[in-house]
Amino acid sequence: MMTDLLLLPGDGIGPEVTAQVRRVATKIAPELTIEERPFGGASFDQLGAPLTDETLAAAKAAKAVLMGAVGGPKWKDAPRDKRPEAGLLGLRTGMGVFANLRPAICFGPLANASSLKRELVEGLDFMIVRELTGGVYFGQPRGIEALPGGGRRGVDTQVYTTFEIERIARVAFELARGRRNKVASAEKSNVMETGLLWRQVVTDLHARDYADVELEHILADNAAMQIVKNPKQFDVMVTDNLFGDILSDAAAQLTGSLGMLPSAALGAPGTPGLYEPIHGSAPDIAGKGIANPLAAILSFEMALRWSLERPDLADTLFAAVNRALEGGARTPDLGGNMTTVEMADAVLAQL
Ligand code: NAD
Ligand code: IPM
Ligand code: MN
């Protein structure tokens, strides 16, 4: 029997928030089979590697994988390939999940929780499509080498092929067609060769297959500024792995907190998706029981929609989160004093 949902709690607040996903999943879809495995630093400590072959095999064999968060000070001096973050990168490439959907949705009741003015974020529904398995995260050569005359030299390489750019742009255009029909493509074509190729490939694909979608090219530094100046101008923004990482953390704050932003990482049709809150292991609050579980719960909502073929339940869960927030449910990151469990209780009470 194929497992429906593989939970990878990970480190720090990861286990705290995935435990709440399990409660929600058990209530809303009791028929789902759920499996759990150590991942990241926890897997390194128990099994000697942040991602074992068995865990990758289990991930590929599940219908959906939900990861909490990885990393933390405990593993900061581990060799790079043993670090929790390396496990996550290995999982993403191993599963082939190249398209990372990061929706920045400002729930009505949270319009005052953002550090931006209410009128700028109220009604915000903005989707960042981040390329997830290429770019500077994986390009070779990379490393730190000693220089003969003393000092050291660190190298990272940004690489993109037409194939990689075209397939992520296609995801963005397809998504836009089901939304407000607008794509902004963010790169640095003014200084980077990969940026120039990115702009050319997106332009060509647009002319060839998506001329009906409104396309804007925007330099990534300006995109960062526009996201905080006037975020509602955007519908779908497609960008590379590194810019997507940075721009999505900025976009998260528009929704009230980094603890609100879920994500779905998708690969070829028919393959399992990887669902993760975009936040990290939050070492500063780990163990205190006050992490906001909504990014993880909303990641499960995306799993219901994109991998588990239950868009009806996804709608139900989304509405329950909104009602819980309407009822005043707030963890400290949203200005309240609820615990992680109480926030999940508030959602469960609406299901
Ligand atoms: P972080 O996202 O863990 O935390 C940034 C800030 O946001 C912290 O103040 C934290 O308390 C707060 N925060 C994050 N999630 C929250 C939540 N659910 N509820 C309330 N507050 C929340 O980023 P960081 O501190 O830069 O990184 C810590 C570790 O996490 C690092 O090891 C990093 O590599 C790792 N990381 C992992 C992932 C992931 O697993 N997907 C993502 C980002 C960072
Ligand atoms: C994210 C994280 C990861 C990334 C790290 C932990 C590898 O910041 O998912 O946003 O940079 O992709
Ligand atoms: Mn990040």
mmCIF file of C-alpha atoms and ligand atoms in Angstrom:
data_model
loop_
_atom_site.group_PDB
_atom_site.id
_atom_site.type_symbol
_atom_site.label_atom_id
_atom_site.label_comp_id
_atom_site.label_asym_id
_atom_site.label_seq_id
_atom_site.Cartn_x
_atom_site.Cartn_y
_atom_site.Cartn_z
ATOM 1 C CA MET A 1 0.000 0.000 0.000
ATOM 2 C CA MET A 2 1.289 3.420 -0.977
ATOM 3 C CA THR A 3 1.671 5.878 1.924
ATOM 4 C CA ASP A 4 -0.418 8.988 1.354
ATOM 5 C CA LEU A 5 1.580 11.387 3.479
ATOM 6 C CA LEU A 6 5.176 11.099 4.604
ATOM 7 C CA LEU A 7 5.947 13.493 7.464
ATOM 8 C CA LEU A 8 9.534 14.655 7.908
ATOM 9 C CA PRO A 9 9.428 16.744 11.120
ATOM 10 C CA GLY A 10 13.126 17.700 11.069
ATOM 11 C CA ASP A 11 14.608 20.035 13.649
ATOM 12 C CA GLY A 12 13.806 22.945 15.958
ATOM 13 C CA ILE A 13 10.165 23.970 15.579
ATOM 14 C CA GLY A 14 9.769 21.449 12.714
ATOM 15 C CA PRO A 15 8.492 18.645 15.001
ATOM 16 C CA GLU A 16 6.285 21.132 16.902
ATOM 17 C CA VAL A 17 4.441 22.287 13.783
ATOM 18 C CA THR A 18 4.270 18.915 11.986
ATOM 19 C CA ALA A 19 2.658 17.388 15.092
ATOM 20 C CA GLN A 20 -0.189 19.853 14.536
ATOM 21 C CA VAL A 21 -0.404 18.885 10.859
ATOM 22 C CA ARG A 22 -0.875 15.295 11.952
ATOM 23 C CA ARG A 23 -3.771 16.300 14.228
ATOM 24 C CA VAL A 24 -5.421 18.306 11.456
ATOM 25 C CA ALA A 25 -4.893 15.563 8.862
ATOM 26 C CA THR A 26 -6.312 12.917 11.172
ATOM 27 C CA LYS A 27 -9.422 14.999 11.731
ATOM 28 C CA ILE A 28 -10.085 16.201 8.199
ATOM 29 C CA ALA A 29 -9.025 13.093 6.282
ATOM 30 C CA PRO A 30 -8.871 10.107 8.668
ATOM 31 C CA GLU A 31 -8.521 7.743 5.715
ATOM 32 C CA LEU A 32 -5.039 9.077 4.846
ATOM 33 C CA THR A 33 -2.145 6.812 5.723
ATOM 34 C CA ILE A 34 0.637 8.731 7.435
ATOM 35 C CA GLU A 35 4.240 7.684 7.913
ATOM 36 C CA GLU A 36 7.003 9.597 9.673
ATOM 37 C CA ARG A 37 10.805 9.516 9.409
ATOM 38 C CA PRO A 38 13.706 11.466 10.914
ATOM 39 C CA PHE A 39 15.155 14.122 8.648
ATOM 40 C CA GLY A 40 17.819 16.827 8.715
ATOM 41 C CA GLY A 41 19.832 17.185 11.906
ATOM 42 C CA ALA A 42 17.637 14.624 13.671
ATOM 43 C CA SER A 43 18.443 12.089 10.953
ATOM 44 C CA PHE A 44 22.145 12.948 11.097
ATOM 45 C CA ASP A 45 22.131 12.350 14.869
ATOM 46 C CA GLN A 46 20.181 9.076 14.655
ATOM 47 C CA LEU A 47 21.282 7.616 11.331
ATOM 48 C CA GLY A 48 24.514 9.418 10.384
ATOM 49 C CA ALA A 49 23.132 11.360 7.414
ATOM 50 C CA PRO A 50 20.592 14.185 7.050
ATOM 51 C CA LEU A 51 18.823 12.273 4.254
ATOM 52 C CA THR A 52 19.190 8.498 4.113
ATOM 53 C CA ASP A 53 18.578 6.392 0.996
ATOM 54 C CA GLU A 54 15.609 4.818 2.795
ATOM 55 C CA THR A 55 14.025 8.198 3.485
ATOM 56 C CA LEU A 56 14.486 9.349 -0.107
ATOM 57 C CA ALA A 57 12.980 6.079 -1.328
ATOM 58 C CA ALA A 58 10.038 6.518 1.082
ATOM 59 C CA ALA A 59 9.553 10.089 -0.162
ATOM 60 C CA LYS A 60 9.433 8.986 -3.781
ATOM 61 C CA ALA A 61 7.000 6.209 -2.903
ATOM 62 C CA ALA A 62 4.561 8.459 -1.012
ATOM 63 C CA LYS A 63 1.819 10.542 -2.599
ATOM 64 C CA ALA A 64 2.921 13.674 -0.741
ATOM 65 C CA VAL A 65 5.772 14.590 1.581
ATOM 66 C CA LEU A 66 5.453 17.250 4.258
ATOM 67 C CA MET A 67 8.657 18.592 5.763
ATOM 68 C CA GLY A 68 8.747 20.744 8.920
ATOM 69 C CA ALA A 69 12.072 22.559 9.022
ATOM 70 C CA VAL A 70 15.724 21.640 9.280
ATOM 71 C CA GLY A 71 18.918 23.083 10.678
ATOM 72 C CA GLY A 72 20.133 24.759 13.798
ATOM 73 C CA PRO A 73 23.221 25.798 15.744
ATOM 74 C CA LYS A 74 23.971 22.215 16.785
ATOM 75 C CA TRP A 75 25.025 21.275 13.243
ATOM 76 C CA LYS A 76 26.602 24.516 12.076
ATOM 77 C CA ASP A 77 30.114 23.062 12.064
ATOM 78 C CA ALA A 78 29.220 19.754 10.396
ATOM 79 C CA PRO A 79 30.779 19.194 6.952
ATOM 80 C CA ARG A 80 28.540 20.712 4.289
ATOM 81 C CA ASP A 81 27.292 17.394 2.929
ATOM 82 C CA LYS A 82 26.246 16.311 6.440
ATOM 83 C CA ARG A 83 24.405 19.501 7.275
ATOM 84 C CA PRO A 84 20.640 19.372 7.688
ATOM 85 C CA GLU A 85 20.225 21.853 4.819
ATOM 86 C CA ALA A 86 22.144 19.490 2.493
ATOM 87 C CA GLY A 87 19.529 16.850 3.269
ATOM 88 C CA LEU A 88 16.788 19.215 2.168
ATOM 89 C CA LEU A 89 18.579 20.094 -1.075
ATOM 90 C CA GLY A 90 19.136 16.369 -1.698
ATOM 91 C CA LEU A 91 15.457 15.679 -1.088
ATOM 92 C CA ARG A 92 14.379 18.394 -3.537
ATOM 93 C CA THR A 93 16.678 17.191 -6.327
ATOM 94 C CA GLY A 94 16.063 13.526 -5.486
ATOM 95 C CA MET A 95 12.314 14.065 -5.838
ATOM 96 C CA GLY A 96 12.808 16.273 -8.905
ATOM 97 C CA VAL A 97 10.548 18.971 -7.500
ATOM 98 C CA PHE A 98 11.721 21.913 -9.588
ATOM 99 C CA ALA A 99 8.697 24.203 -9.208
ATOM 100 C CA ASN A 100 8.224 25.817 -5.802
ATOM 101 C CA LEU A 101 4.905 27.584 -5.343
ATOM 102 C CA ARG A 102 5.032 30.082 -2.470
ATOM 103 C CA PRO A 103 1.695 31.865 -2.082
ATOM 104 C CA ALA A 104 1.657 35.094 -0.087
ATOM 105 C CA ILE A 105 -1.972 35.407 0.920
ATOM 106 C CA CYS A 106 -2.989 37.997 3.469
ATOM 107 C CA PHE A 107 -5.912 36.587 5.423
ATOM 108 C CA GLY A 108 -8.413 39.375 6.055
ATOM 109 C CA PRO A 109 -8.219 39.163 9.865
ATOM 110 C CA LEU A 110 -4.417 39.559 9.674
ATOM 111 C CA ALA A 111 -4.295 42.731 7.586
ATOM 112 C CA ASN A 112 -3.288 44.605 10.740
ATOM 113 C CA ALA A 113 -0.617 42.044 11.697
ATOM 114 C CA SER A 114 1.680 42.957 8.818
ATOM 115 C CA SER A 115 4.404 45.506 9.382
ATOM 116 C CA LEU A 116 3.046 47.186 6.239
ATOM 117 C CA LYS A 117 0.012 49.435 6.206
ATOM 118 C CA ARG A 118 -3.342 47.641 6.088
ATOM 119 C CA GLU A 119 -4.346 49.103 2.705
ATOM 120 C CA LEU A 120 -1.157 47.763 1.083
ATOM 121 C CA VAL A 121 -1.729 44.152 2.126
ATOM 122 C CA GLU A 122 -5.484 43.733 2.554
ATOM 123 C CA GLY A 123 -6.685 41.248 -0.063
ATOM 124 C CA LEU A 124 -3.156 40.342 -1.125
ATOM 125 C CA ASP A 125 -2.910 37.095 -3.115
ATOM 126 C CA PHE A 126 0.485 36.879 -4.717
ATOM 127 C CA MET A 127 2.228 33.706 -5.905
ATOM 128 C CA ILE A 128 5.987 33.386 -6.118
ATOM 129 C CA VAL A 129 7.108 30.579 -8.406
ATOM 130 C CA ARG A 130 10.652 29.772 -7.383
ATOM 131 C CA GLU A 131 12.907 27.525 -9.462
ATOM 132 C CA LEU A 132 14.039 24.965 -6.879
ATOM 133 C CA THR A 133 16.521 22.451 -8.251
ATOM 134 C CA GLY A 134 19.011 24.581 -10.177
ATOM 135 C CA GLY A 135 20.955 27.814 -10.096
ATOM 136 C CA VAL A 136 23.620 28.783 -7.615
ATOM 137 C CA TYR A 137 22.389 26.221 -5.066
ATOM 138 C CA PHE A 138 23.753 23.405 -7.230
ATOM 139 C CA GLY A 139 26.130 24.920 -9.837
ATOM 140 C CA GLN A 140 29.693 23.651 -10.127
ATOM 141 C CA PRO A 141 32.425 24.538 -9.397
ATOM 142 C CA ARG A 142 31.911 25.518 -5.802
ATOM 143 C CA GLY A 143 34.059 25.427 -2.716
ATOM 144 C CA ILE A 144 36.551 27.303 -0.595
ATOM 145 C CA GLU A 145 40.217 26.969 -1.503
ATOM 146 C CA ALA A 146 43.427 28.230 0.033
ATOM 147 C CA LEU A 147 45.309 30.765 -2.057
ATOM 148 C CA PRO A 148 49.053 30.261 -2.506
ATOM 149 C CA GLY A 149 49.900 33.716 -1.182
ATOM 150 C CA GLY A 150 47.640 33.333 1.844
ATOM 151 C CA GLY A 151 43.949 34.030 2.193
ATOM 152 C CA ARG A 152 41.189 31.870 0.741
ATOM 153 C CA ARG A 153 38.816 31.984 -2.194
ATOM 154 C CA GLY A 154 35.142 30.984 -2.086
ATOM 155 C CA VAL A 155 33.357 30.044 -5.297
ATOM 156 C CA ASP A 156 29.701 29.488 -6.145
ATOM 157 C CA THR A 157 28.420 29.076 -9.672
ATOM 158 C CA GLN A 158 25.056 30.122 -11.024
ATOM 159 C CA VAL A 159 24.000 27.906 -13.943
ATOM 160 C CA TYR A 160 20.714 27.685 -15.836
ATOM 161 C CA THR A 161 19.863 25.880 -19.054
ATOM 162 C CA THR A 162 17.107 26.831 -21.477
ATOM 163 C CA PHE A 163 15.322 23.621 -20.472
ATOM 164 C CA GLU A 164 15.272 24.568 -16.789
ATOM 165 C CA ILE A 165 14.130 28.130 -17.454
ATOM 166 C CA GLU A 166 11.447 27.123 -19.895
ATOM 167 C CA ARG A 167 9.903 24.483 -17.649
ATOM 168 C CA ILE A 168 9.632 26.820 -14.649
ATOM 169 C CA ALA A 169 8.295 29.675 -16.793
ATOM 170 C CA ARG A 170 5.686 27.320 -18.203
ATOM 171 C CA VAL A 171 4.477 26.572 -14.662
ATOM 172 C CA ALA A 172 4.165 30.308 -13.978
ATOM 173 C CA PHE A 173 2.235 31.040 -17.176
ATOM 174 C CA GLU A 174 -0.111 28.091 -16.634
ATOM 175 C CA LEU A 175 -0.814 29.203 -13.058
ATOM 176 C CA ALA A 176 -1.404 32.793 -14.144
ATOM 177 C CA ARG A 177 -4.067 31.662 -16.604
ATOM 178 C CA GLY A 178 -6.083 30.333 -13.682
ATOM 179 C CA ARG A 179 -5.567 33.563 -11.707
ATOM 180 C CA ARG A 180 -5.310 37.203 -12.823
ATOM 181 C CA ASN A 181 -3.319 36.335 -15.965
ATOM 182 C CA LYS A 182 -0.164 38.302 -15.103
ATOM 183 C CA VAL A 183 3.423 37.100 -14.796
ATOM 184 C CA ALA A 184 6.379 39.134 -13.579
ATOM 185 C CA SER A 185 9.724 37.482 -14.328
ATOM 186 C CA ALA A 186 12.481 38.630 -11.981
ATOM 187 C CA GLU A 187 16.209 38.292 -12.738
ATOM 188 C CA LYS A 188 19.368 40.372 -13.048
ATOM 189 C CA SER A 189 19.813 40.377 -16.815
ATOM 190 C CA ASN A 190 21.665 43.672 -16.435
ATOM 191 C CA VAL A 191 24.622 41.957 -14.736
ATOM 192 C CA MET A 192 24.261 38.170 -14.977
ATOM 193 C CA GLU A 193 24.566 35.874 -17.991
ATOM 194 C CA THR A 194 22.032 33.486 -16.496
ATOM 195 C CA GLY A 195 19.755 36.487 -16.043
ATOM 196 C CA LEU A 196 20.106 37.425 -19.699
ATOM 197 C CA LEU A 197 19.368 33.877 -20.821
ATOM 198 C CA TRP A 198 16.424 33.786 -18.396
ATOM 199 C CA ARG A 199 14.918 36.927 -19.949
ATOM 200 C CA GLN A 200 15.422 35.630 -23.503
ATOM 201 C CA VAL A 201 13.915 32.212 -22.817
ATOM 202 C CA VAL A 202 10.908 33.663 -20.976
ATOM 203 C CA THR A 203 10.342 36.184 -23.782
ATOM 204 C CA ASP A 204 10.496 33.471 -26.461
ATOM 205 C CA LEU A 205 8.212 31.091 -24.583
ATOM 206 C CA HIS A 206 5.730 33.887 -23.970
ATOM 207 C CA ALA A 207 5.604 34.821 -27.662
ATOM 208 C CA ARG A 208 5.319 31.186 -28.711
ATOM 209 C CA ASP A 209 2.776 29.751 -26.258
ATOM 210 C CA TYR A 210 1.496 32.356 -23.786
ATOM 211 C CA ALA A 211 0.916 35.623 -25.645
ATOM 212 C CA ASP A 212 -2.487 35.869 -23.929
ATOM 213 C CA VAL A 213 -0.790 36.273 -20.520
ATOM 214 C CA GLU A 214 0.486 39.715 -19.529
ATOM 215 C CA LEU A 215 4.267 39.496 -19.035
ATOM 216 C CA GLU A 216 6.532 41.982 -17.294
ATOM 217 C CA HIS A 217 10.297 41.609 -16.886
ATOM 218 C CA ILE A 218 11.609 43.114 -13.679
ATOM 219 C CA LEU A 219 15.112 43.329 -12.235
ATOM 220 C CA ALA A 220 15.229 41.393 -8.977
ATOM 221 C CA ASP A 221 16.438 44.310 -6.853
ATOM 222 C CA ASN A 222 13.547 46.432 -8.067
ATOM 223 C CA ALA A 223 11.229 43.456 -7.460
ATOM 224 C CA ALA A 224 12.278 43.452 -3.787
ATOM 225 C CA MET A 225 11.444 47.151 -3.541
ATOM 226 C CA GLN A 226 8.117 46.800 -5.387
ATOM 227 C CA ILE A 227 7.085 43.900 -3.112
ATOM 228 C CA VAL A 228 7.177 46.204 -0.110
ATOM 229 C CA LYS A 229 5.994 49.326 -1.958
ATOM 230 C CA ASN A 230 2.948 47.958 -3.747
ATOM 231 C CA PRO A 231 2.649 44.172 -3.461
ATOM 232 C CA LYS A 232 -0.865 43.986 -4.898
ATOM 233 C CA GLN A 233 0.449 44.890 -8.357
ATOM 234 C CA PHE A 234 1.741 41.296 -8.631
ATOM 235 C CA ASP A 235 -0.143 38.132 -9.517
ATOM 236 C CA VAL A 236 2.512 35.484 -10.296
ATOM 237 C CA MET A 237 6.235 36.192 -9.995
ATOM 238 C CA VAL A 238 8.650 33.660 -11.491
ATOM 239 C CA THR A 239 12.267 33.755 -10.443
ATOM 240 C CA ASP A 240 15.382 31.693 -9.844
ATOM 241 C CA ASN A 241 16.306 29.625 -6.817
ATOM 242 C CA LEU A 242 18.244 32.253 -4.837
ATOM 243 C CA PHE A 243 16.113 35.301 -5.666
ATOM 244 C CA GLY A 244 13.015 33.208 -4.976
ATOM 245 C CA ASP A 245 14.334 32.286 -1.537
ATOM 246 C CA ILE A 246 14.931 35.908 -0.614
ATOM 247 C CA LEU A 247 11.858 37.461 -2.213
ATOM 248 C CA SER A 248 9.548 34.886 -0.605
ATOM 249 C CA ASP A 249 10.762 35.672 2.923
ATOM 250 C CA ALA A 250 10.066 39.348 2.194
ATOM 251 C CA ALA A 251 6.628 38.482 0.794
ATOM 252 C CA ALA A 252 5.884 36.364 3.881
ATOM 253 C CA GLN A 253 6.036 39.401 6.119
ATOM 254 C CA LEU A 254 3.256 41.009 4.047
ATOM 255 C CA THR A 255 0.961 38.252 5.299
ATOM 256 C CA GLY A 256 1.720 39.051 8.924
ATOM 257 C CA SER A 257 4.485 36.564 9.673
ATOM 258 C CA LEU A 258 6.996 34.172 8.184
ATOM 259 C CA GLY A 259 4.974 31.617 10.152
ATOM 260 C CA MET A 260 2.084 32.034 7.688
ATOM 261 C CA LEU A 261 3.710 31.094 4.380
ATOM 262 C CA PRO A 262 3.345 27.535 3.074
ATOM 263 C CA SER A 263 4.825 26.069 -0.075
ATOM 264 C CA ALA A 264 4.376 23.284 -2.574
ATOM 265 C CA ALA A 265 7.288 21.896 -4.576
ATOM 266 C CA LEU A 266 6.141 20.044 -7.648
ATOM 267 C CA GLY A 267 7.872 17.949 -10.283
ATOM 268 C CA ALA A 268 6.687 15.932 -13.240
ATOM 269 C CA PRO A 269 2.966 15.122 -13.337
ATOM 270 C CA GLY A 270 2.204 11.998 -11.356
ATOM 271 C CA THR A 271 5.214 12.325 -9.050
ATOM 272 C CA PRO A 272 4.838 13.213 -5.353
ATOM 273 C CA GLY A 273 4.962 16.820 -4.242
ATOM 274 C CA LEU A 274 7.082 18.149 -1.377
ATOM 275 C CA TYR A 275 5.236 20.506 0.961
ATOM 276 C CA GLU A 276 7.090 22.756 3.390
ATOM 277 C CA PRO A 277 6.463 25.891 5.373
ATOM 278 C CA ILE A 278 9.021 28.378 4.042
ATOM 279 C CA HIS A 279 10.298 29.236 7.511
ATOM 280 C CA GLY A 280 13.253 27.560 9.160
ATOM 281 C CA SER A 281 13.775 25.745 12.443
ATOM 282 C CA ALA A 282 13.563 29.033 14.410
ATOM 283 C CA PRO A 283 16.195 28.181 17.052
ATOM 284 C CA ASP A 284 15.231 31.343 18.988
ATOM 285 C CA ILE A 285 11.772 29.961 19.841
ATOM 286 C CA ALA A 286 12.264 26.191 19.449
ATOM 287 C CA GLY A 287 11.106 24.191 22.454
ATOM 288 C CA LYS A 288 8.917 26.988 23.774
ATOM 289 C CA GLY A 289 5.727 25.693 22.148
ATOM 290 C CA ILE A 290 4.858 29.066 20.634
ATOM 291 C CA ALA A 291 5.691 28.588 16.937
ATOM 292 C CA ASN A 292 2.913 29.444 14.527
ATOM 293 C CA PRO A 293 1.760 26.121 12.998
ATOM 294 C CA LEU A 294 -0.277 27.739 10.211
ATOM 295 C CA ALA A 295 2.465 27.715 7.554
ATOM 296 C CA ALA A 296 2.767 23.957 8.098
ATOM 297 C CA ILE A 297 -1.011 23.437 8.256
ATOM 298 C CA LEU A 298 -1.439 25.483 5.068
ATOM 299 C CA SER A 299 1.308 23.403 3.444
ATOM 300 C CA PHE A 300 -0.889 20.393 4.162
ATOM 301 C CA GLU A 301 -3.760 22.340 2.588
ATOM 302 C CA MET A 302 -1.600 22.649 -0.544
ATOM 303 C CA ALA A 303 -0.853 18.903 -0.397
ATOM 304 C CA LEU A 304 -4.587 18.147 -0.343
ATOM 305 C CA ARG A 305 -4.974 20.348 -3.409
ATOM 306 C CA TRP A 306 -1.937 19.412 -5.488
ATOM 307 C CA SER A 307 -1.061 15.807 -4.581
ATOM 308 C CA LEU A 308 -3.840 14.150 -2.608
ATOM 309 C CA GLU A 309 -6.640 14.971 -5.043
ATOM 310 C CA ARG A 310 -8.852 16.483 -2.363
ATOM 311 C CA PRO A 311 -9.339 20.134 -3.390
ATOM 312 C CA ASP A 312 -12.672 20.018 -1.550
ATOM 313 C CA LEU A 313 -10.930 19.299 1.748
ATOM 314 C CA ALA A 314 -8.293 21.909 0.929
ATOM 315 C CA ASP A 315 -11.065 24.501 0.598
ATOM 316 C CA THR A 316 -12.570 23.335 3.895
ATOM 317 C CA LEU A 317 -9.228 23.628 5.680
ATOM 318 C CA PHE A 318 -8.453 27.037 4.190
ATOM 319 C CA ALA A 319 -11.845 28.327 5.352
ATOM 320 C CA ALA A 320 -11.272 26.846 8.816
ATOM 321 C CA VAL A 321 -7.947 28.689 9.130
ATOM 322 C CA ASN A 322 -9.638 31.919 8.096
ATOM 323 C CA ARG A 323 -12.419 31.446 10.650
ATOM 324 C CA ALA A 324 -9.915 30.631 13.405
ATOM 325 C CA LEU A 325 -8.107 33.894 12.613
ATOM 326 C CA GLU A 326 -11.407 35.759 12.494
ATOM 327 C CA GLY A 327 -12.101 34.373 15.953
ATOM 328 C CA GLY A 328 -8.886 36.039 17.157
ATOM 329 C CA ALA A 329 -6.491 33.070 17.144
ATOM 330 C CA ARG A 330 -2.960 34.539 17.336
ATOM 331 C CA THR A 331 0.424 33.110 18.197
ATOM 332 C CA PRO A 332 3.063 35.612 19.426
ATOM 333 C CA ASP A 333 4.464 36.224 15.913
ATOM 334 C CA LEU A 334 0.978 37.541 15.029
ATOM 335 C CA GLY A 335 0.766 39.682 18.131
ATOM 336 C CA GLY A 336 -1.124 37.222 20.354
ATOM 337 C CA ASN A 337 -0.263 34.818 23.146
ATOM 338 C CA MET A 338 -1.563 31.441 21.982
ATOM 339 C CA THR A 339 0.635 28.389 22.023
ATOM 340 C CA THR A 340 1.245 26.241 18.947
ATOM 341 C CA VAL A 341 -1.242 23.664 20.226
ATOM 342 C CA GLU A 342 -3.895 26.287 21.007
ATOM 343 C CA MET A 343 -3.603 27.737 17.507
ATOM 344 C CA ALA A 344 -4.096 24.268 16.029
ATOM 345 C CA ASP A 345 -7.010 23.723 18.452
ATOM 346 C CA ALA A 346 -8.606 26.893 17.082
ATOM 347 C CA VAL A 347 -8.375 25.495 13.537
ATOM 348 C CA LEU A 348 -9.597 22.054 14.604
ATOM 349 C CA ALA A 349 -12.600 23.664 16.296
ATOM 350 C CA GLN A 350 -13.621 25.037 12.886
ATOM 351 C CA LEU A 351 -13.410 21.678 11.093
HETATM 352 P P1 NAD B 1 13.963 31.004 10.540
HETATM 353 O O1 NAD B 1 12.944 30.998 9.468
HETATM 354 O O2 NAD B 1 14.154 29.737 11.277
HETATM 355 O O3 NAD B 1 13.595 32.156 11.587
HETATM 356 C C1 NAD B 1 13.564 33.531 11.251
HETATM 357 C C2 NAD B 1 12.709 34.287 12.282
HETATM 358 O O4 NAD B 1 11.336 33.968 12.058
HETATM 359 C C3 NAD B 1 13.004 33.898 13.709
HETATM 360 O O5 NAD B 1 12.887 35.022 14.537
HETATM 361 C C4 NAD B 1 11.918 32.889 14.040
HETATM 362 O O6 NAD B 1 11.588 32.807 15.404
HETATM 363 C C5 NAD B 1 10.753 33.403 13.210
HETATM 364 N N1 NAD B 1 9.890 32.294 12.805
HETATM 365 C C6 NAD B 1 10.135 31.380 11.831
HETATM 366 N N2 NAD B 1 9.139 30.511 11.745
HETATM 367 C C7 NAD B 1 8.217 30.859 12.668
HETATM 368 C C8 NAD B 1 6.971 30.323 13.061
HETATM 369 N N3 NAD B 1 6.437 29.241 12.475
HETATM 370 N N4 NAD B 1 6.309 30.931 14.074
HETATM 371 C C9 NAD B 1 6.812 32.026 14.664
HETATM 372 N N5 NAD B 1 7.996 32.575 14.331
HETATM 373 C C10 NAD B 1 8.691 32.003 13.344
HETATM 374 O O7 NAD B 1 15.319 31.482 9.855
HETATM 375 P P2 NAD B 1 16.818 31.521 10.444
HETATM 376 O O8 NAD B 1 16.789 31.860 11.879
HETATM 377 O O9 NAD B 1 17.564 32.342 9.499
HETATM 378 O O10 NAD B 1 17.345 30.032 10.281
HETATM 379 C C11 NAD B 1 17.380 29.073 11.329
HETATM 380 C C12 NAD B 1 17.764 27.699 10.769
HETATM 381 O O11 NAD B 1 16.715 27.234 9.928
HETATM 382 C C13 NAD B 1 19.021 27.708 9.903
HETATM 383 O O12 NAD B 1 19.730 26.525 10.208
HETATM 384 C C14 NAD B 1 18.499 27.674 8.484
HETATM 385 O O13 NAD B 1 19.371 27.056 7.584
HETATM 386 C C15 NAD B 1 17.260 26.845 8.669
HETATM 387 N N6 NAD B 1 16.229 27.087 7.648
HETATM 388 C C16 NAD B 1 15.540 25.992 7.257
HETATM 389 C C17 NAD B 1 14.490 26.124 6.362
HETATM 390 C C18 NAD B 1 13.742 24.910 5.978
HETATM 391 O O14 NAD B 1 13.909 23.874 6.608
HETATM 392 N N7 NAD B 1 12.900 24.967 4.962
HETATM 393 C C19 NAD B 1 14.121 27.396 5.921
HETATM 394 C C20 NAD B 1 14.843 28.497 6.357
HETATM 395 C C21 NAD B 1 15.886 28.339 7.241
HETATM 396 C C1 IPM B 2 13.939 27.706 2.270
HETATM 397 C C2 IPM B 2 15.242 27.596 3.035
HETATM 398 C C3 IPM B 2 16.192 26.658 2.320
HETATM 399 C C4 IPM B 2 16.587 27.293 0.987
HETATM 400 C C5 IPM B 2 17.480 26.246 3.071
HETATM 401 C C6 IPM B 2 17.204 25.769 4.465
HETATM 402 C C7 IPM B 2 18.220 25.187 2.312
HETATM 403 O O1 IPM B 2 15.785 28.851 3.260
HETATM 404 O O2 IPM B 2 13.332 26.674 1.947
HETATM 405 O O3 IPM B 2 13.478 28.829 2.019
HETATM 406 O O4 IPM B 2 17.483 28.149 0.935
HETATM 407 O O5 IPM B 2 15.997 26.897 -0.013
HETATM 408 MN MN MN B 3 14.434 30.496 2.773
#
